[in-house]
Amino acid sequence: MERLMHYVWQYRLLTPADMVTVDGRRISIIDPGRHNTDAGPDFFNAKIKIGERTWAGDVEMHVRASDWHRHHHDSDPAYDSVVLHVVDCDDAPIARRNGEIIPQMVMRCSPEFHRRYDMLVGRSDIDLPCAPEIPAIHPLHLRDWITALSYERAYAKADRLITHLERYTGDWEQTLYVTLARALGFSINSEPMERMALSLPLHFLRKHSDSLTAIEALMFGQAGLLPCSPDPDGTARPQPTGDPYIDSLVREYVFLAHKFSLRPVTSPGWKMGRMRPQNLPYRRIALLAAMVAGDFRIVRRLLSAKCPDEAIELMRMPLTGYWSNRFSFGAASERSFETMSRASATVLVINVAIPLMIAYGMRHGDDALTGRAFEWLTTLPPESNSIVSTFSAAGISARDAFTSQALIQLRREYCEKHACLLCRIGHRLLAARAKR
């Protein structure tokens, strides 16, 4: 309830007739103040006119006026600056510590507003309750919101990349190695892939860059996907399988883990069930190992790519030998498989190359590079997933990756987090019903 009251106050959704204190003085909002989500009054530094006097101070809100006493605000100096108390139920007068009565206003919201809010927020993480009303929203408003969401998501990814960059003291290759590992998990196994990469610094791998077997052994071993059992001191002990390739990886990992004092990631959390073979983590790890082997200079290659197609082909490096015809350890298929589909490689470009371009452009003041990243988003095809399909059925179709990224951001950061009040679509559907 208080959250709705905050929303109505912040966006000034009350009618002038409702803006009156319980003792009959007119109220007008000059500045609603800054919404406070931490301890203290709900809105800081508001400016309001009560009767003939203008006040500057804080605004506090409660469902019942008596909550002021129940929350002990009457003895808290942080609330001495409150100039207006907004309530749903006026069941008690309230005062500052020195006994001064604080003006109080009853906020009258429409019952329909409450119903609509409960309807939207209650199921927003399960389905799309606002879908029937989306077609009525003006296309210009939708386009503006889609644009803002796409930029929001792109910069959030760039910020995550910069966080890693600062952790690794400006090492772009190490940063991209971790970012690429996470992206290769394709949401289902993104966390285990990132944990594996974080446990295995790139400079360890570079010491054996001339040996693909050594790099594969380190990655599969740290990922906990090799048949090893720990000794009492935590070191790995090989468990023979009879498969020459797997046994060679195990022997190599046991040696290198001892050399670098490595311990496999504990409880990595790999998801294997009900998954297409090409989405299993084994082949993704094999691709990451192939990229790292030799000269891992993918940052320069991606930044110098002149078009998305060049970046896509970098992500489709062919796998040879054992992994050319397998999706996991075990028997080989009679035919070879492409490393990954073009659609999957496009997702990698969206989640790795474009955030890299934005982050690099931000750090080096290269606006042209940042601009090119967003141009790529508008030329790449939209992702094909359940989120895009859900919004398409509701009337918001994705023509390009710029739009599909916006829809993913909307679903993940607003719908699934019940943040309808912060969504421009939700705001338009609710604001008109806030008044009684």
XYZ file of C-alpha atoms in Angstrom:
436
model
C 0.000 0.000 0.000
C 2.718 2.496 0.964
C 4.492 1.716 -2.291
C 1.404 2.831 -4.204
C 1.190 5.978 -2.116
C 4.826 6.762 -2.945
C 4.028 6.282 -6.630
C 1.010 8.597 -6.572
C 2.941 11.304 -4.705
C 6.070 11.061 -6.866
C 4.118 11.426 -10.113
C 1.594 13.952 -8.729
C -1.415 11.831 -9.633
C -3.828 13.394 -7.120
C -6.465 15.917 -8.158
C -6.333 19.437 -6.659
C -9.590 18.696 -4.805
C -7.862 15.911 -2.882
C -4.867 18.058 -1.952
C -6.041 19.298 1.410
C -4.955 18.764 5.020
C -7.265 17.133 7.517
C -7.881 20.597 9.019
C -8.936 22.040 5.643
C -5.831 23.839 4.322
C -5.069 23.624 0.607
C -1.874 21.850 -0.472
C 0.062 22.264 -3.706
C 3.209 20.349 -4.650
C 6.011 22.576 -5.885
C 8.569 19.720 -5.773
C 7.648 16.195 -4.530
C 11.228 15.685 -3.308
C 13.654 12.837 -3.816
C 12.297 9.355 -3.167
C 14.252 7.695 -0.359
C 14.534 3.894 -0.310
C 16.773 3.781 2.777
C 16.164 4.685 6.423
C 14.486 8.007 7.123
C 11.505 9.882 5.663
C 10.073 8.653 2.365
C 10.807 11.823 0.351
C 13.705 14.183 1.018
C 13.841 17.898 0.262
C 10.278 18.357 -0.898
C 8.804 21.818 -1.418
C 5.089 22.219 -0.795
C 2.638 25.014 -0.144
C 0.181 24.508 2.733
C -2.357 27.271 2.958
C -0.473 30.514 2.467
C 2.912 29.199 3.616
C 5.595 27.410 1.590
C 7.523 24.654 3.345
C 10.784 22.926 2.451
C 11.442 19.614 4.147
C 10.632 15.917 4.097
C 7.420 13.974 3.500
C 6.547 10.762 5.330
C 3.796 8.289 4.378
C 1.925 5.605 6.292
C -1.170 3.506 5.732
C -2.444 4.568 9.175
C -1.478 7.813 10.850
C -0.911 5.914 14.097
C 1.951 4.044 12.398
C 3.977 7.199 13.139
C 3.913 6.263 16.814
C 4.115 2.516 16.169
C 7.373 3.067 14.243
C 8.684 5.404 16.965
C 9.119 8.368 14.623
C 7.900 10.630 17.432
C 11.211 10.038 19.231
C 13.514 9.912 16.193
C 15.362 13.169 15.326
C 15.546 12.059 11.662
C 11.816 12.863 11.403
C 11.941 16.365 12.885
C 12.306 17.688 9.309
C 8.983 16.201 8.149
C 6.635 18.974 6.943
C 3.761 16.771 5.752
C 2.421 13.366 6.807
C 0.437 11.566 4.073
C -1.829 8.724 5.164
C -4.594 6.462 3.908
C -6.364 6.406 7.277
C -6.423 9.458 9.567
C -6.702 7.709 12.941
C -4.362 9.876 15.036
C -2.677 13.292 15.087
C 1.132 13.221 14.954
C 3.821 15.595 16.181
C 7.551 16.205 16.228
C 9.638 15.517 19.319
C 9.082 19.090 20.556
C 5.314 18.663 20.406
C 4.666 20.625 17.195
C 1.750 19.144 15.246
C 2.728 18.045 11.716
C 0.210 18.777 8.937
C -1.504 15.628 7.745
C -3.213 14.776 4.454
C -5.374 11.792 3.527
C -4.439 10.381 0.131
C -7.557 9.256 -1.668
C -6.723 6.662 -4.336
C -9.164 4.904 -6.593
C -10.146 1.331 -5.594
C -9.756 0.520 -9.284
C -6.122 1.659 -9.020
C -5.500 -0.876 -6.259
C -7.229 -3.611 -8.220
C -5.285 -2.864 -11.363
C -2.006 -2.756 -9.496
C -2.660 -6.130 -7.847
C -3.684 -7.576 -11.215
C -0.526 -6.369 -12.960
C 2.053 -6.995 -10.274
C 0.642 -10.228 -8.881
C 1.351 -12.235 -12.036
C 3.916 -10.168 -13.905
C 6.650 -12.757 -13.302
C 4.466 -15.599 -14.606
C 2.742 -14.162 -17.659
C 2.095 -10.759 -19.228
C -1.098 -9.434 -17.561
C -0.824 -6.089 -19.370
C -0.868 -7.779 -22.806
C -4.550 -7.031 -23.652
C -3.987 -3.284 -23.240
C -0.616 -2.928 -24.973
C -2.178 -2.393 -28.453
C -3.932 0.720 -27.094
C -0.642 2.403 -26.174
C 0.552 4.926 -28.740
C 3.372 3.472 -30.905
C 5.538 6.525 -30.196
C 5.419 5.859 -26.447
C 6.317 2.201 -27.015
C 9.185 3.111 -29.334
C 10.638 5.553 -26.806
C 10.466 2.919 -24.054
C 12.011 0.234 -26.286
C 14.880 2.600 -27.116
C 15.505 3.404 -23.454
C 15.409 -0.287 -22.484
C 17.858 -1.312 -25.195
C 20.362 1.326 -24.127
C 19.816 0.372 -20.491
C 20.627 -3.282 -21.180
C 23.625 -2.546 -23.391
C 25.212 -0.200 -20.861
C 24.503 -2.632 -18.010
C 26.479 -5.304 -19.891
C 29.274 -2.835 -20.571
C 29.350 -1.894 -16.881
C 29.664 -5.565 -15.922
C 32.586 -5.888 -18.299
C 34.239 -2.764 -16.843
C 33.814 -4.215 -13.335
C 35.864 -7.231 -14.437
C 38.364 -4.907 -16.136
C 38.961 -3.049 -12.881
C 39.285 -6.341 -11.025
C 41.992 -7.383 -13.471
C 43.765 -3.995 -13.418
C 43.027 -3.092 -17.022
C 43.715 -6.482 -18.653
C 41.213 -6.493 -21.528
C 42.056 -10.026 -22.675
C 41.493 -11.534 -19.217
C 38.275 -9.541 -18.926
C 36.965 -10.750 -22.266
C 37.998 -14.333 -21.496
C 35.684 -14.321 -18.435
C 32.939 -12.488 -20.359
C 33.160 -14.954 -23.251
C 33.054 -17.933 -20.897
C 29.875 -16.631 -19.282
C 28.264 -15.948 -22.662
C 29.085 -19.461 -23.889
C 26.893 -20.782 -21.064
C 23.891 -19.239 -22.878
C 21.993 -18.316 -19.666
C 21.395 -21.958 -18.672
C 25.027 -22.587 -17.720
C 26.346 -19.021 -17.670
C 27.113 -19.051 -13.931
C 29.106 -22.343 -13.940
C 31.023 -21.239 -17.054
C 31.936 -17.932 -15.427
C 32.945 -19.633 -12.172
C 35.207 -21.995 -14.108
C 36.882 -19.075 -15.900
C 37.284 -17.080 -12.683
C 39.014 -20.070 -11.078
C 41.458 -20.388 -13.978
C 43.312 -17.133 -14.781
C 44.205 -16.576 -18.408
C 47.899 -16.169 -17.633
C 47.974 -19.812 -16.447
C 46.529 -20.900 -19.793
C 48.966 -18.725 -21.732
C 51.869 -20.646 -20.218
C 50.587 -23.658 -22.183
C 49.069 -21.859 -25.167
C 50.913 -24.201 -27.556
C 49.090 -27.255 -26.167
C 45.346 -27.547 -26.779
C 45.314 -30.708 -24.652
C 46.734 -28.835 -21.654
C 44.188 -26.040 -21.986
C 41.288 -28.468 -22.366
C 42.546 -30.446 -19.370
C 42.689 -27.328 -17.194
C 39.227 -26.150 -18.212
C 37.448 -29.497 -17.934
C 39.262 -30.218 -14.676
C 38.382 -26.879 -13.071
C 34.810 -27.330 -14.294
C 34.602 -30.592 -12.353
C 33.822 -32.586 -15.493
C 36.804 -34.966 -15.387
C 36.743 -38.304 -13.525
C 39.029 -37.284 -10.655
C 38.615 -37.927 -6.937
C 40.174 -35.636 -4.335
C 42.844 -36.820 -1.927
C 42.448 -35.835 1.746
C 44.568 -32.744 1.069
C 42.264 -31.673 -1.790
C 44.555 -32.569 -4.683
C 43.105 -34.475 -7.638
C 43.604 -38.215 -8.092
C 42.937 -39.687 -11.568
C 40.212 -42.278 -12.131
C 40.990 -44.263 -15.325
C 38.126 -44.622 -17.819
C 39.639 -46.611 -20.661
C 39.045 -43.710 -23.075
C 42.514 -42.575 -24.245
C 41.444 -38.952 -24.747
C 39.735 -38.599 -21.360
C 42.561 -40.388 -19.552
C 45.122 -38.072 -21.172
C 43.134 -35.044 -19.971
C 42.958 -36.463 -16.460
C 46.711 -37.102 -16.294
C 47.442 -33.641 -17.661
C 45.057 -31.975 -15.247
C 46.436 -33.767 -12.196
C 49.931 -32.585 -13.142
C 48.933 -28.983 -13.941
C 46.593 -28.642 -10.952
C 49.512 -29.534 -8.702
C 51.799 -27.158 -10.600
C 49.447 -24.179 -10.255
C 47.917 -25.190 -6.878
C 44.449 -25.384 -8.431
C 41.308 -26.850 -6.909
C 38.231 -27.642 -9.033
C 35.199 -25.410 -8.590
C 33.094 -26.867 -5.801
C 29.442 -27.556 -6.683
C 29.663 -25.786 -10.057
C 25.947 -26.298 -10.719
C 26.017 -27.571 -14.296
C 22.580 -28.150 -15.830
C 22.472 -31.170 -18.134
C 18.912 -32.493 -18.009
C 16.294 -32.010 -20.725
C 18.785 -30.247 -22.941
C 19.640 -30.548 -26.606
C 23.043 -32.216 -27.087
C 24.531 -29.102 -28.737
C 23.758 -27.087 -25.591
C 25.697 -29.343 -23.232
C 28.650 -27.560 -21.610
C 31.346 -29.960 -22.900
C 31.369 -28.618 -26.446
C 31.128 -25.014 -25.199
C 34.209 -25.541 -23.046
C 36.002 -27.172 -25.971
C 35.246 -24.069 -28.078
C 36.558 -21.744 -25.363
C 39.735 -23.848 -25.146
C 40.177 -23.650 -28.941
C 39.838 -19.860 -28.815
C 42.402 -19.547 -26.017
C 44.929 -21.931 -27.571
C 47.614 -20.278 -29.636
C 47.413 -16.496 -29.722
C 44.394 -15.297 -27.727
C 44.058 -11.769 -29.082
C 40.302 -11.749 -29.533
C 39.880 -8.217 -28.172
C 41.836 -6.729 -31.058
C 40.067 -8.976 -33.568
C 36.599 -8.040 -32.375
C 37.349 -4.323 -32.152
C 38.760 -4.318 -35.675
C 35.812 -6.232 -37.164
C 34.201 -4.031 -39.813
C 30.778 -5.654 -39.684
C 28.805 -8.100 -37.517
C 29.476 -10.964 -39.948
C 33.211 -10.800 -39.208
C 32.533 -11.037 -35.479
C 30.079 -13.896 -35.995
C 32.668 -15.928 -37.886
C 35.190 -15.388 -35.069
C 32.697 -17.067 -32.741
C 32.296 -20.066 -35.056
C 35.889 -21.277 -34.892
C 35.864 -24.880 -36.181
C 36.513 -27.695 -33.716
C 38.843 -30.480 -34.824
C 39.888 -33.848 -33.500
C 37.892 -35.344 -30.630
C 35.270 -32.589 -30.548
C 34.594 -32.440 -34.280
C 31.930 -35.163 -33.964
C 30.961 -35.209 -30.263
C 28.772 -33.140 -27.946
C 30.098 -34.774 -24.769
C 32.592 -37.389 -23.616
C 31.863 -40.811 -25.084
C 31.119 -42.411 -28.421
C 31.630 -40.396 -31.582
C 28.960 -39.667 -34.159
C 29.363 -40.794 -37.734
C 29.323 -37.189 -38.957
C 30.942 -33.940 -37.952
C 29.032 -30.969 -36.542
C 29.407 -27.256 -37.043
C 30.803 -25.505 -33.977
C 27.549 -23.654 -33.395
C 24.682 -22.268 -35.411
C 24.794 -18.783 -36.872
C 21.947 -17.804 -34.530
C 23.961 -18.886 -31.482
C 27.046 -17.067 -32.744
C 24.911 -13.957 -33.223
C 23.852 -14.162 -29.564
C 27.541 -14.278 -28.612
C 28.199 -11.144 -30.645
C 25.314 -9.425 -28.846
C 26.551 -10.507 -25.401
C 30.313 -10.233 -25.915
C 31.414 -8.148 -28.909
C 28.900 -5.318 -28.548
C 29.411 -4.810 -24.775
C 33.171 -4.865 -25.449
C 32.838 -2.148 -28.086
C 30.712 0.013 -25.775
C 32.998 -0.491 -22.762
C 36.158 0.120 -24.788
C 34.609 3.217 -26.351
C 33.604 4.525 -22.921
C 37.070 3.954 -21.438
C 38.901 5.528 -24.364
C 36.459 8.288 -25.286
C 35.789 6.674 -28.651
C 32.197 7.688 -29.408
C 32.440 6.316 -32.939
C 33.134 2.811 -31.589
C 30.211 3.040 -29.184
C 27.970 4.284 -31.977
C 29.048 1.411 -34.203
C 28.054 -1.060 -31.478
C 24.479 0.243 -31.470
C 24.435 0.245 -35.275
C 25.291 -3.449 -35.150
C 22.322 -4.070 -32.853
C 20.000 -2.485 -35.400
C 21.373 -4.612 -38.255
C 21.518 -7.982 -36.454
C 18.379 -10.147 -36.546
C 16.283 -10.438 -33.367
C 16.895 -13.289 -30.980
C 14.415 -16.127 -31.087
C 13.282 -17.056 -27.583
C 10.190 -17.314 -25.397
C 10.455 -13.706 -24.198
C 10.449 -12.281 -27.719
C 7.561 -14.591 -28.657
C 5.530 -13.495 -25.617
C 5.813 -9.811 -26.480
C 5.228 -10.481 -30.163
C 1.924 -12.156 -29.292
C 1.041 -9.029 -27.277
C 1.680 -6.766 -30.263
C 5.315 -5.742 -29.732
C 7.305 -7.424 -32.476
C 11.087 -7.400 -32.708
C 12.531 -6.406 -36.074
C 16.155 -6.467 -34.928
C 18.458 -7.284 -32.014
C 18.117 -3.726 -30.712
C 14.431 -4.426 -30.037
C 14.819 -8.019 -28.814
C 17.424 -6.884 -26.294
C 14.972 -4.244 -25.054
C 12.255 -6.863 -24.612
C 14.607 -9.134 -22.667
C 15.526 -6.195 -20.425
C 11.848 -5.386 -19.895
C 11.028 -8.959 -18.941
C 14.062 -9.614 -16.727
C 14.336 -6.269 -14.927
C 10.707 -5.160 -14.733
C 8.150 -7.943 -15.241
C 10.003 -10.644 -13.315
C 10.883 -8.192 -10.533
C 7.276 -6.970 -10.203
C 8.470 -3.449 -11.056
C 5.331 -2.421 -12.956
C 5.387 1.006 -11.296
C 8.793 1.659 -12.856
C 7.770 0.403 -16.305
C 6.483 3.043 -18.702
C 3.824 0.642 -19.952
C 2.663 -0.104 -16.422
C 2.800 3.591 -15.546
C 0.473 4.526 -18.399
C -1.964 1.755 -17.517
C -2.020 2.707 -13.825
C -1.729 6.497 -13.775
C -5.147 7.162 -15.281
C -6.757 5.054 -12.539
C -4.924 6.529 -9.566
C -7.585 9.172 -8.931
C -10.743 8.329 -7.079
